[in-house]
Amino acid sequence: MQITLARPDDWHLHLRDGEAMRAVLPYSARRFARAIIMPNLKPPITTVAAAADYRRRILAALPEGVRFEPLMTLYLTDDTPADEIRRAAGSGFVQAVKLYPAGATTHSDAGVTDLAKCDAALAEMERAGMPLLMHGEVSDPAIDLFDRERVFVEQVLQPLLERRPGLRVVFEHLTTKEAAEFVAASDGRVGATITAQHLLFNRNAIFRGGVHPHYYCLPVLKREMHREALLRAATSGCPRFFLGTDSAPHARHAKEAACGCAGCFTAASALEMYAEAFERAGALDQLEAFASFNGADFYRLPRNRGSVTLKKESWTLPAAVPYADGAELVPLRGGEPVAWKLRD
Ligand code: DOR
Ligand code: ZN
């Protein structure tokens, strides 16, 4: 059995920089034509000039003959000027602006403390039609970790959409039934990405017989009922849901530690994992819209030409691959069989 799709895109990807970026980029470039590149570097990408430099570094790191288009984003801060948004909208290569609530996740300390402080920037985004990509969790330590996405919908997203009726938003890496239902009930200005791990696993994966740090990402995996709701959303045919891997590499020693970093490195088998999830749901016929059409349509970019073919053929994901500074990177499910294989 095999399936051919129009060449897909990854609408949420962490590439890092330097040697780390050079280590992980080929996995994404082999599978995806384009990717929305997250700006949470240290220091974060807050200006169009920094995004231009980062984009050049990515293009320079591509393997010979490989075509891949990095779609750049800016990191929203309390002080992002409206002018920077105007420049971004006119740049031709910055596609969106990313909201990290301060303290919500990896490298979010420069993020937004209060969206009210970003009003001028948000007004300009609304005017320019530039999407706001949201890490949709409140960062209040008093709110239970498993409730932070649901509370974000009530306390942040809903009021924002009312206050800025023309603002376009992407609710990134959905993990709950509540968020999926909210997006399904929204209009065309709200899109959402869903990762492969949130379609395949529930929170038991982190704790079965001991702590499995490679399954820890933020927003964290939730209960089975939420996984089922996400799978229903992704396979529903609703054009507001699209593929975003959130592949987020951290060296093995940074994951397997007393305080392990959040992030699953999935780029080495991401498309294959989505195929597995859709096949299990009996919805392989919906994979192409989710992976190759819906995101491009939302971002008002042309759909890709060309195609990729996946074959139902088992192969083994490497247990670890080389990363930066001599460290190893452990892919999610490293050393385990993968049911679908990308054909060259
Ligand atoms: O698990 C995560 N890792 N979630 C994020 O929001 C950030 C990401 C990272 O950059 O490592
Ligand atoms: Zn992310």
mmCIF file of C-alpha atoms and ligand atoms in Angstrom:
data_model
loop_
_atom_site.group_PDB
_atom_site.id
_atom_site.type_symbol
_atom_site.label_atom_id
_atom_site.label_comp_id
_atom_site.label_asym_id
_atom_site.label_seq_id
_atom_site.Cartn_x
_atom_site.Cartn_y
_atom_site.Cartn_z
ATOM 1 C CA MET A 1 0.000 0.000 0.000
ATOM 2 C CA GLN A 2 1.228 3.508 -0.724
ATOM 3 C CA ILE A 3 -0.077 7.039 -0.746
ATOM 4 C CA THR A 4 1.024 10.047 -2.793
ATOM 5 C CA LEU A 5 0.439 13.570 -1.523
ATOM 6 C CA ALA A 6 1.087 17.008 -2.931
ATOM 7 C CA ARG A 7 4.346 18.085 -1.297
ATOM 8 C CA PRO A 8 3.488 19.021 2.315
ATOM 9 C CA ASP A 9 4.597 21.917 4.519
ATOM 10 C CA ASP A 10 5.396 22.069 8.227
ATOM 11 C CA TRP A 11 3.587 25.043 9.748
ATOM 12 C CA HIS A 12 5.493 24.943 13.063
ATOM 13 C CA LEU A 13 9.172 24.029 13.286
ATOM 14 C CA HIS A 14 12.124 24.719 15.599
ATOM 15 C CA LEU A 15 15.384 24.653 13.656
ATOM 16 C CA ARG A 16 17.679 26.318 16.235
ATOM 17 C CA ASP A 17 20.873 27.809 14.804
ATOM 18 C CA GLY A 18 24.477 27.021 13.899
ATOM 19 C CA GLU A 19 25.642 23.444 14.170
ATOM 20 C CA ALA A 20 22.350 22.301 15.729
ATOM 21 C CA MET A 21 20.417 23.720 12.810
ATOM 22 C CA ARG A 22 22.737 22.096 10.310
ATOM 23 C CA ALA A 23 22.171 18.761 12.078
ATOM 24 C CA VAL A 24 18.362 18.833 11.979
ATOM 25 C CA LEU A 25 17.510 20.831 8.839
ATOM 26 C CA PRO A 26 17.991 17.959 6.330
ATOM 27 C CA TYR A 27 15.246 15.878 7.999
ATOM 28 C CA SER A 28 12.648 18.584 7.464
ATOM 29 C CA ALA A 29 13.897 19.595 4.022
ATOM 30 C CA ARG A 30 13.593 16.009 2.832
ATOM 31 C CA ARG A 31 9.906 15.860 3.728
ATOM 32 C CA PHE A 32 8.536 19.369 3.525
ATOM 33 C CA ALA A 33 8.690 22.110 0.892
ATOM 34 C CA ARG A 34 8.365 24.949 3.405
ATOM 35 C CA ALA A 35 8.213 25.451 7.132
ATOM 36 C CA ILE A 36 7.206 28.199 9.507
ATOM 37 C CA ILE A 37 10.395 28.741 11.510
ATOM 38 C CA MET A 38 9.968 29.507 15.194
ATOM 39 C CA PRO A 39 11.844 32.597 16.440
ATOM 40 C CA ASN A 40 12.660 31.416 19.998
ATOM 41 C CA LEU A 41 16.430 31.539 19.606
ATOM 42 C CA LYS A 42 18.700 32.976 22.265
ATOM 43 C CA PRO A 43 18.394 35.945 21.798
ATOM 44 C CA PRO A 44 14.986 35.754 20.097
ATOM 45 C CA ILE A 45 14.333 36.945 16.549
ATOM 46 C CA THR A 46 12.499 40.197 17.250
ATOM 47 C CA THR A 47 13.321 42.243 14.143
ATOM 48 C CA VAL A 48 12.981 41.848 10.408
ATOM 49 C CA ALA A 49 16.736 42.386 10.081
ATOM 50 C CA ALA A 50 17.445 39.468 12.445
ATOM 51 C CA ALA A 51 14.918 37.311 10.596
ATOM 52 C CA ALA A 52 16.630 38.111 7.292
ATOM 53 C CA ASP A 53 20.007 37.014 8.672
ATOM 54 C CA TYR A 54 18.557 33.855 10.198
ATOM 55 C CA ARG A 55 16.847 33.012 6.920
ATOM 56 C CA ARG A 56 20.148 33.395 5.061
ATOM 57 C CA ARG A 57 21.865 31.058 7.524
ATOM 58 C CA ILE A 58 19.149 28.446 7.003
ATOM 59 C CA LEU A 59 19.363 28.656 3.214
ATOM 60 C CA ALA A 60 23.167 28.425 3.370
ATOM 61 C CA ALA A 61 22.895 25.256 5.495
ATOM 62 C CA LEU A 62 20.694 23.374 3.020
ATOM 63 C CA PRO A 63 22.291 20.302 1.509
ATOM 64 C CA GLU A 64 23.410 20.709 -2.121
ATOM 65 C CA GLY A 65 20.501 20.670 -4.551
ATOM 66 C CA VAL A 66 17.785 20.598 -1.873
ATOM 67 C CA ARG A 67 15.006 23.142 -2.137
ATOM 68 C CA PHE A 68 13.278 24.242 1.039
ATOM 69 C CA GLU A 69 11.730 27.563 1.890
ATOM 70 C CA PRO A 70 11.989 28.855 5.452
ATOM 71 C CA LEU A 71 8.980 31.048 6.253
ATOM 72 C CA MET A 72 10.140 33.426 8.937
ATOM 73 C CA THR A 73 8.428 34.710 12.068
ATOM 74 C CA LEU A 74 9.065 37.463 14.592
ATOM 75 C CA TYR A 75 9.026 36.938 18.346
ATOM 76 C CA LEU A 76 6.480 39.270 19.923
ATOM 77 C CA THR A 77 7.618 41.170 23.018
ATOM 78 C CA ASP A 78 5.963 43.762 25.237
ATOM 79 C CA ASP A 79 7.883 46.377 23.238
ATOM 80 C CA THR A 80 7.466 45.263 19.620
ATOM 81 C CA PRO A 81 6.840 48.540 17.746
ATOM 82 C CA ALA A 82 4.055 48.782 15.173
ATOM 83 C CA ASP A 83 6.751 49.881 12.716
ATOM 84 C CA GLU A 84 8.480 46.514 12.973
ATOM 85 C CA ILE A 85 5.194 44.808 12.059
ATOM 86 C CA ARG A 86 4.845 47.143 9.090
ATOM 87 C CA ARG A 87 8.354 46.248 7.953
ATOM 88 C CA ALA A 88 7.590 42.549 8.439
ATOM 89 C CA ALA A 89 4.421 42.771 6.367
ATOM 90 C CA GLY A 90 6.342 44.457 3.576
ATOM 91 C CA SER A 91 9.359 42.141 3.729
ATOM 92 C CA GLY A 92 7.994 39.297 1.638
ATOM 93 C CA PHE A 93 9.658 36.692 3.859
ATOM 94 C CA VAL A 94 8.247 37.251 7.360
ATOM 95 C CA GLN A 95 4.902 35.457 7.382
ATOM 96 C CA ALA A 96 3.764 35.750 10.984
ATOM 97 C CA VAL A 97 4.431 36.888 14.528
ATOM 98 C CA LYS A 98 4.722 34.460 17.434
ATOM 99 C CA LEU A 99 3.250 35.013 20.873
ATOM 100 C CA TYR A 100 4.955 33.259 23.762
ATOM 101 C CA PRO A 101 3.348 34.172 27.064
ATOM 102 C CA ALA A 102 6.373 34.972 29.266
ATOM 103 C CA GLY A 103 7.420 31.879 31.178
ATOM 104 C CA ALA A 104 5.153 29.453 29.279
ATOM 105 C CA THR A 105 7.870 27.334 27.666
ATOM 106 C CA THR A 106 11.448 26.976 26.342
ATOM 107 C CA HIS A 107 13.073 30.378 25.672
ATOM 108 C CA SER A 108 9.915 32.313 26.484
ATOM 109 C CA ASP A 109 11.390 34.612 29.129
ATOM 110 C CA ALA A 110 11.480 37.518 26.650
ATOM 111 C CA GLY A 111 7.831 36.840 25.797
ATOM 112 C CA VAL A 112 4.699 38.844 26.463
ATOM 113 C CA THR A 113 3.770 39.626 30.066
ATOM 114 C CA ASP A 114 0.431 41.214 29.165
ATOM 115 C CA LEU A 115 -1.144 41.338 25.682
ATOM 116 C CA ALA A 116 -2.497 44.820 26.468
ATOM 117 C CA LYS A 117 1.090 46.038 26.118
ATOM 118 C CA CYS A 118 1.135 44.792 22.513
ATOM 119 C CA ASP A 119 -1.907 46.698 21.371
ATOM 120 C CA ALA A 120 -0.161 48.858 18.785
ATOM 121 C CA ALA A 121 1.580 45.835 17.262
ATOM 122 C CA LEU A 122 -1.642 43.814 17.243
ATOM 123 C CA ALA A 123 -3.551 46.658 15.593
ATOM 124 C CA GLU A 124 -0.931 46.760 12.848
ATOM 125 C CA MET A 125 -1.101 42.976 12.396
ATOM 126 C CA GLU A 126 -4.852 43.210 12.106
ATOM 127 C CA ARG A 127 -4.499 45.911 9.473
ATOM 128 C CA ALA A 128 -1.827 44.034 7.514
ATOM 129 C CA GLY A 129 -3.530 40.611 7.761
ATOM 130 C CA MET A 130 -0.419 39.183 9.402
ATOM 131 C CA PRO A 131 -1.240 36.095 11.501
ATOM 132 C CA LEU A 132 -0.482 35.928 15.210
ATOM 133 C CA LEU A 133 0.770 32.454 16.124
ATOM 134 C CA MET A 134 -0.031 31.613 19.703
ATOM 135 C CA HIS A 135 1.560 29.365 22.221
ATOM 136 C CA GLY A 136 -1.868 28.930 23.765
ATOM 137 C CA GLU A 137 -1.144 28.379 27.427
ATOM 138 C CA VAL A 138 -1.360 30.728 30.366
ATOM 139 C CA SER A 139 1.846 30.752 32.371
ATOM 140 C CA ASP A 140 0.313 31.431 35.798
ATOM 141 C CA PRO A 141 1.993 28.891 38.110
ATOM 142 C CA ALA A 142 -1.221 28.714 40.155
ATOM 143 C CA ILE A 143 -3.039 27.109 37.203
ATOM 144 C CA ASP A 144 -2.610 23.355 36.903
ATOM 145 C CA LEU A 145 -0.267 22.453 34.043
ATOM 146 C CA PHE A 146 -2.941 20.305 32.390
ATOM 147 C CA ASP A 147 -5.494 23.162 32.464
ATOM 148 C CA ARG A 148 -3.343 25.927 31.021
ATOM 149 C CA GLU A 149 -4.558 25.603 27.437
ATOM 150 C CA ARG A 150 -8.236 25.546 28.386
ATOM 151 C CA VAL A 151 -7.783 28.597 30.604
ATOM 152 C CA PHE A 152 -5.893 30.381 27.795
ATOM 153 C CA VAL A 153 -8.929 29.997 25.517
ATOM 154 C CA GLU A 154 -11.205 31.595 28.109
ATOM 155 C CA GLN A 155 -8.895 34.271 29.479
ATOM 156 C CA VAL A 156 -6.790 35.284 26.478
ATOM 157 C CA LEU A 157 -7.946 33.993 23.092
ATOM 158 C CA GLN A 158 -11.661 34.670 23.272
ATOM 159 C CA PRO A 159 -11.301 38.254 24.571
ATOM 160 C CA LEU A 160 -8.555 38.965 22.001
ATOM 161 C CA LEU A 161 -10.697 37.818 19.074
ATOM 162 C CA GLU A 162 -13.509 40.050 20.319
ATOM 163 C CA ARG A 163 -11.230 43.032 20.817
ATOM 164 C CA ARG A 164 -9.557 42.642 17.407
ATOM 165 C CA PRO A 165 -12.248 41.335 15.069
ATOM 166 C CA GLY A 166 -9.968 41.353 12.032
ATOM 167 C CA LEU A 167 -6.933 39.696 13.625
ATOM 168 C CA ARG A 168 -5.948 36.365 12.104
ATOM 169 C CA VAL A 169 -4.564 33.811 14.564
ATOM 170 C CA VAL A 170 -3.077 30.331 14.530
ATOM 171 C CA PHE A 171 -3.622 28.390 17.715
ATOM 172 C CA GLU A 172 -0.419 26.350 17.751
ATOM 173 C CA HIS A 173 0.016 22.712 18.796
ATOM 174 C CA LEU A 174 -3.491 22.015 20.071
ATOM 175 C CA THR A 175 -3.626 19.507 22.890
ATOM 176 C CA THR A 176 -7.178 19.627 24.245
ATOM 177 C CA LYS A 177 -10.737 18.861 23.221
ATOM 178 C CA GLU A 178 -11.755 22.350 24.341
ATOM 179 C CA ALA A 179 -9.231 24.029 22.046
ATOM 180 C CA ALA A 180 -10.138 21.787 19.095
ATOM 181 C CA GLU A 181 -13.838 22.521 19.571
ATOM 182 C CA PHE A 182 -13.144 26.234 19.856
ATOM 183 C CA VAL A 183 -11.249 26.248 16.543
ATOM 184 C CA ALA A 184 -13.853 24.088 14.807
ATOM 185 C CA ALA A 185 -16.553 26.560 15.871
ATOM 186 C CA SER A 186 -14.522 29.633 14.807
ATOM 187 C CA ASP A 187 -14.480 31.319 11.439
ATOM 188 C CA GLY A 188 -11.800 31.421 8.767
ATOM 189 C CA ARG A 189 -9.552 33.818 10.643
ATOM 190 C CA VAL A 190 -8.649 31.146 13.204
ATOM 191 C CA GLY A 191 -6.381 28.288 12.172
ATOM 192 C CA ALA A 192 -4.629 25.639 14.266
ATOM 193 C CA THR A 193 -1.700 23.275 14.036
ATOM 194 C CA ILE A 194 -1.591 19.787 15.537
ATOM 195 C CA THR A 195 1.590 17.767 16.145
ATOM 196 C CA ALA A 196 2.070 14.094 15.330
ATOM 197 C CA GLN A 197 2.809 13.219 18.946
ATOM 198 C CA HIS A 198 -0.463 14.687 20.149
ATOM 199 C CA LEU A 199 -2.328 12.573 17.559
ATOM 200 C CA LEU A 200 -0.532 9.349 18.500
ATOM 201 C CA PHE A 201 0.004 9.504 22.261
ATOM 202 C CA ASN A 202 -1.686 10.480 25.472
ATOM 203 C CA ARG A 203 0.016 11.434 28.732
ATOM 204 C CA ASN A 204 0.502 7.819 29.775
ATOM 205 C CA ALA A 205 3.371 7.746 27.256
ATOM 206 C CA ILE A 206 5.402 10.015 29.535
ATOM 207 C CA PHE A 207 4.964 7.851 32.623
ATOM 208 C CA ARG A 208 4.691 4.188 31.554
ATOM 209 C CA GLY A 209 6.936 2.290 33.970
ATOM 210 C CA GLY A 210 9.105 5.360 34.677
ATOM 211 C CA VAL A 211 9.652 8.830 33.277
ATOM 212 C CA HIS A 212 10.194 9.030 29.518
ATOM 213 C CA PRO A 213 11.650 12.493 28.975
ATOM 214 C CA HIS A 214 11.627 12.318 25.184
ATOM 215 C CA TYR A 215 7.823 12.365 25.308
ATOM 216 C CA TYR A 216 7.817 15.590 27.309
ATOM 217 C CA CYS A 217 6.896 18.680 25.352
ATOM 218 C CA LEU A 218 4.823 21.778 25.993
ATOM 219 C CA PRO A 219 1.917 21.904 25.889
ATOM 220 C CA VAL A 220 2.245 18.509 27.559
ATOM 221 C CA LEU A 221 0.424 15.403 26.260
ATOM 222 C CA LYS A 222 -3.074 15.154 27.705
ATOM 223 C CA ARG A 223 -5.671 12.451 28.456
ATOM 224 C CA GLU A 224 -6.859 9.935 25.845
ATOM 225 C CA MET A 225 -10.156 11.784 25.420
ATOM 226 C CA HIS A 226 -8.200 14.834 24.211
ATOM 227 C CA ARG A 227 -6.072 12.793 21.797
ATOM 228 C CA GLU A 228 -9.264 11.364 20.318
ATOM 229 C CA ALA A 229 -10.741 14.852 19.908
ATOM 230 C CA LEU A 230 -7.573 16.081 18.161
ATOM 231 C CA LEU A 231 -7.593 13.111 15.807
ATOM 232 C CA ARG A 232 -11.243 13.791 14.974
ATOM 233 C CA ALA A 233 -10.396 17.442 14.273
ATOM 234 C CA ALA A 234 -7.364 16.665 12.102
ATOM 235 C CA THR A 235 -9.240 14.075 10.039
ATOM 236 C CA SER A 236 -12.522 16.013 9.878
ATOM 237 C CA GLY A 237 -11.802 17.816 6.632
ATOM 238 C CA CYS A 238 -12.201 21.170 8.391
ATOM 239 C CA PRO A 239 -9.778 23.500 6.558
ATOM 240 C CA ARG A 240 -8.751 25.318 9.752
ATOM 241 C CA PHE A 241 -6.621 22.409 11.008
ATOM 242 C CA PHE A 242 -3.191 21.815 9.532
ATOM 243 C CA LEU A 243 0.138 20.070 10.048
ATOM 244 C CA GLY A 244 2.696 21.610 12.379
ATOM 245 C CA THR A 245 5.245 19.204 13.833
ATOM 246 C CA ASP A 246 6.653 21.460 16.569
ATOM 247 C CA SER A 247 9.780 19.330 16.162
ATOM 248 C CA ALA A 248 11.989 20.818 18.904
ATOM 249 C CA PRO A 249 15.473 19.338 19.264
ATOM 250 C CA HIS A 250 17.334 19.272 22.572
ATOM 251 C CA ALA A 251 20.559 17.332 23.126
ATOM 252 C CA ARG A 252 20.168 14.002 24.903
ATOM 253 C CA HIS A 253 21.860 15.314 28.055
ATOM 254 C CA ALA A 254 19.437 18.249 28.212
ATOM 255 C CA LYS A 255 16.412 15.922 27.985
ATOM 256 C CA GLU A 256 17.678 13.105 30.201
ATOM 257 C CA ALA A 257 18.360 15.365 33.163
ATOM 258 C CA ALA A 258 17.044 16.245 36.599
ATOM 259 C CA CYS A 259 15.279 19.181 34.952
ATOM 260 C CA GLY A 260 14.736 17.996 31.395
ATOM 261 C CA CYS A 261 13.921 20.409 28.560
ATOM 262 C CA ALA A 262 10.513 20.407 26.885
ATOM 263 C CA GLY A 263 10.411 19.409 23.232
ATOM 264 C CA CYS A 264 10.093 16.300 21.075
ATOM 265 C CA PHE A 265 12.412 15.881 18.116
ATOM 266 C CA THR A 266 10.119 14.395 15.467
ATOM 267 C CA ALA A 267 11.481 15.787 12.203
ATOM 268 C CA ALA A 268 13.162 12.484 11.282
ATOM 269 C CA SER A 269 9.824 10.668 10.972
ATOM 270 C CA ALA A 270 7.129 13.327 11.301
ATOM 271 C CA LEU A 271 5.238 12.862 8.062
ATOM 272 C CA GLU A 272 5.375 9.101 8.557
ATOM 273 C CA MET A 273 3.878 9.491 12.054
ATOM 274 C CA TYR A 274 0.995 11.582 10.740
ATOM 275 C CA ALA A 275 0.321 8.876 8.125
ATOM 276 C CA GLU A 276 0.215 6.295 10.905
ATOM 277 C CA ALA A 277 -2.256 8.363 12.922
ATOM 278 C CA PHE A 278 -4.513 9.041 9.938
ATOM 279 C CA GLU A 279 -4.384 5.400 8.836
ATOM 280 C CA ARG A 280 -5.395 4.205 12.295
ATOM 281 C CA ALA A 281 -8.333 6.601 12.167
ATOM 282 C CA GLY A 282 -9.313 5.182 8.751
ATOM 283 C CA ALA A 283 -8.797 8.632 7.272
ATOM 284 C CA LEU A 284 -5.738 8.455 5.001
ATOM 285 C CA ASP A 285 -7.822 10.216 2.371
ATOM 286 C CA GLN A 286 -7.836 13.313 4.599
ATOM 287 C CA LEU A 287 -4.060 13.472 5.043
ATOM 288 C CA GLU A 288 -3.318 15.495 1.928
ATOM 289 C CA ALA A 289 -5.642 18.381 2.851
ATOM 290 C CA PHE A 290 -4.246 18.487 6.399
ATOM 291 C CA ALA A 291 -0.588 18.210 5.365
ATOM 292 C CA SER A 292 -0.450 19.944 2.003
ATOM 293 C CA PHE A 293 -3.409 22.267 1.404
ATOM 294 C CA ASN A 294 -5.026 23.740 4.523
ATOM 295 C CA GLY A 295 -1.975 25.545 5.868
ATOM 296 C CA ALA A 296 -1.029 27.090 2.535
ATOM 297 C CA ASP A 297 -4.599 28.265 2.045
ATOM 298 C CA PHE A 298 -4.721 29.798 5.526
ATOM 299 C CA TYR A 299 -1.406 31.614 5.005
ATOM 300 C CA ARG A 300 -2.583 32.720 1.539
ATOM 301 C CA LEU A 301 0.439 31.109 -0.079
ATOM 302 C CA PRO A 302 0.377 28.975 -3.218
ATOM 303 C CA ARG A 303 -0.011 25.229 -2.762
ATOM 304 C CA ASN A 304 3.177 23.339 -3.598
ATOM 305 C CA ARG A 305 3.918 21.668 -6.854
ATOM 306 C CA GLY A 306 5.428 18.199 -6.804
ATOM 307 C CA SER A 307 4.565 15.289 -4.542
ATOM 308 C CA VAL A 308 5.843 12.842 -1.963
ATOM 309 C CA THR A 309 5.022 9.159 -1.725
ATOM 310 C CA LEU A 310 4.757 7.176 1.486
ATOM 311 C CA LYS A 311 4.823 3.408 1.419
ATOM 312 C CA LYS A 312 3.470 1.106 4.127
ATOM 313 C CA GLU A 313 6.831 -0.473 4.896
ATOM 314 C CA SER A 314 8.446 -0.845 8.283
ATOM 315 C CA TRP A 315 11.881 0.697 8.974
ATOM 316 C CA THR A 316 13.717 1.449 12.174
ATOM 317 C CA LEU A 317 14.229 5.003 13.343
ATOM 318 C CA PRO A 318 17.827 5.515 14.578
ATOM 319 C CA ALA A 319 18.080 5.412 18.386
ATOM 320 C CA ALA A 320 20.111 8.631 18.248
ATOM 321 C CA VAL A 321 21.557 10.947 15.606
ATOM 322 C CA PRO A 322 24.459 13.427 15.761
ATOM 323 C CA TYR A 323 23.705 16.903 17.135
ATOM 324 C CA ALA A 324 25.804 19.963 18.023
ATOM 325 C CA ASP A 325 29.015 20.019 20.103
ATOM 326 C CA GLY A 326 29.495 16.262 19.868
ATOM 327 C CA ALA A 327 26.153 15.634 21.613
ATOM 328 C CA GLU A 328 23.468 13.180 20.495
ATOM 329 C CA LEU A 329 19.877 13.861 19.650
ATOM 330 C CA VAL A 330 17.256 11.232 20.469
ATOM 331 C CA PRO A 331 14.297 11.213 18.089
ATOM 332 C CA LEU A 332 10.885 10.572 19.586
ATOM 333 C CA ARG A 333 10.465 6.764 19.249
ATOM 334 C CA GLY A 334 14.176 6.406 18.442
ATOM 335 C CA GLY A 335 15.203 2.772 17.920
ATOM 336 C CA GLU A 336 11.596 1.731 17.248
ATOM 337 C CA PRO A 337 9.899 0.636 14.036
ATOM 338 C CA VAL A 338 8.073 3.215 11.909
ATOM 339 C CA ALA A 339 5.169 1.865 9.849
ATOM 340 C CA TRP A 340 5.361 4.230 6.885
ATOM 341 C CA LYS A 341 8.403 4.986 4.776
ATOM 342 C CA LEU A 342 9.118 7.962 2.585
ATOM 343 C CA ARG A 343 10.077 6.950 -0.953
ATOM 344 C CA ASP A 344 12.968 8.731 -2.633
HETATM 345 O O1 DOR B 1 8.043 21.546 23.956
HETATM 346 C C1 DOR B 1 8.311 22.629 23.490
HETATM 347 N N1 DOR B 1 9.547 22.919 23.014
HETATM 348 N N2 DOR B 1 7.356 23.564 23.451
HETATM 349 C C2 DOR B 1 7.620 24.822 23.073
HETATM 350 O O2 DOR B 1 6.720 25.624 23.095
HETATM 351 C C3 DOR B 1 9.005 25.238 22.725
HETATM 352 C C4 DOR B 1 9.787 24.099 22.273
HETATM 353 C C5 DOR B 1 11.276 24.375 22.194
HETATM 354 O O3 DOR B 1 11.660 25.399 21.655
HETATM 355 O O4 DOR B 1 12.055 23.527 22.636
HETATM 356 ZN ZN ZN B 2 6.998 25.162 19.180
#
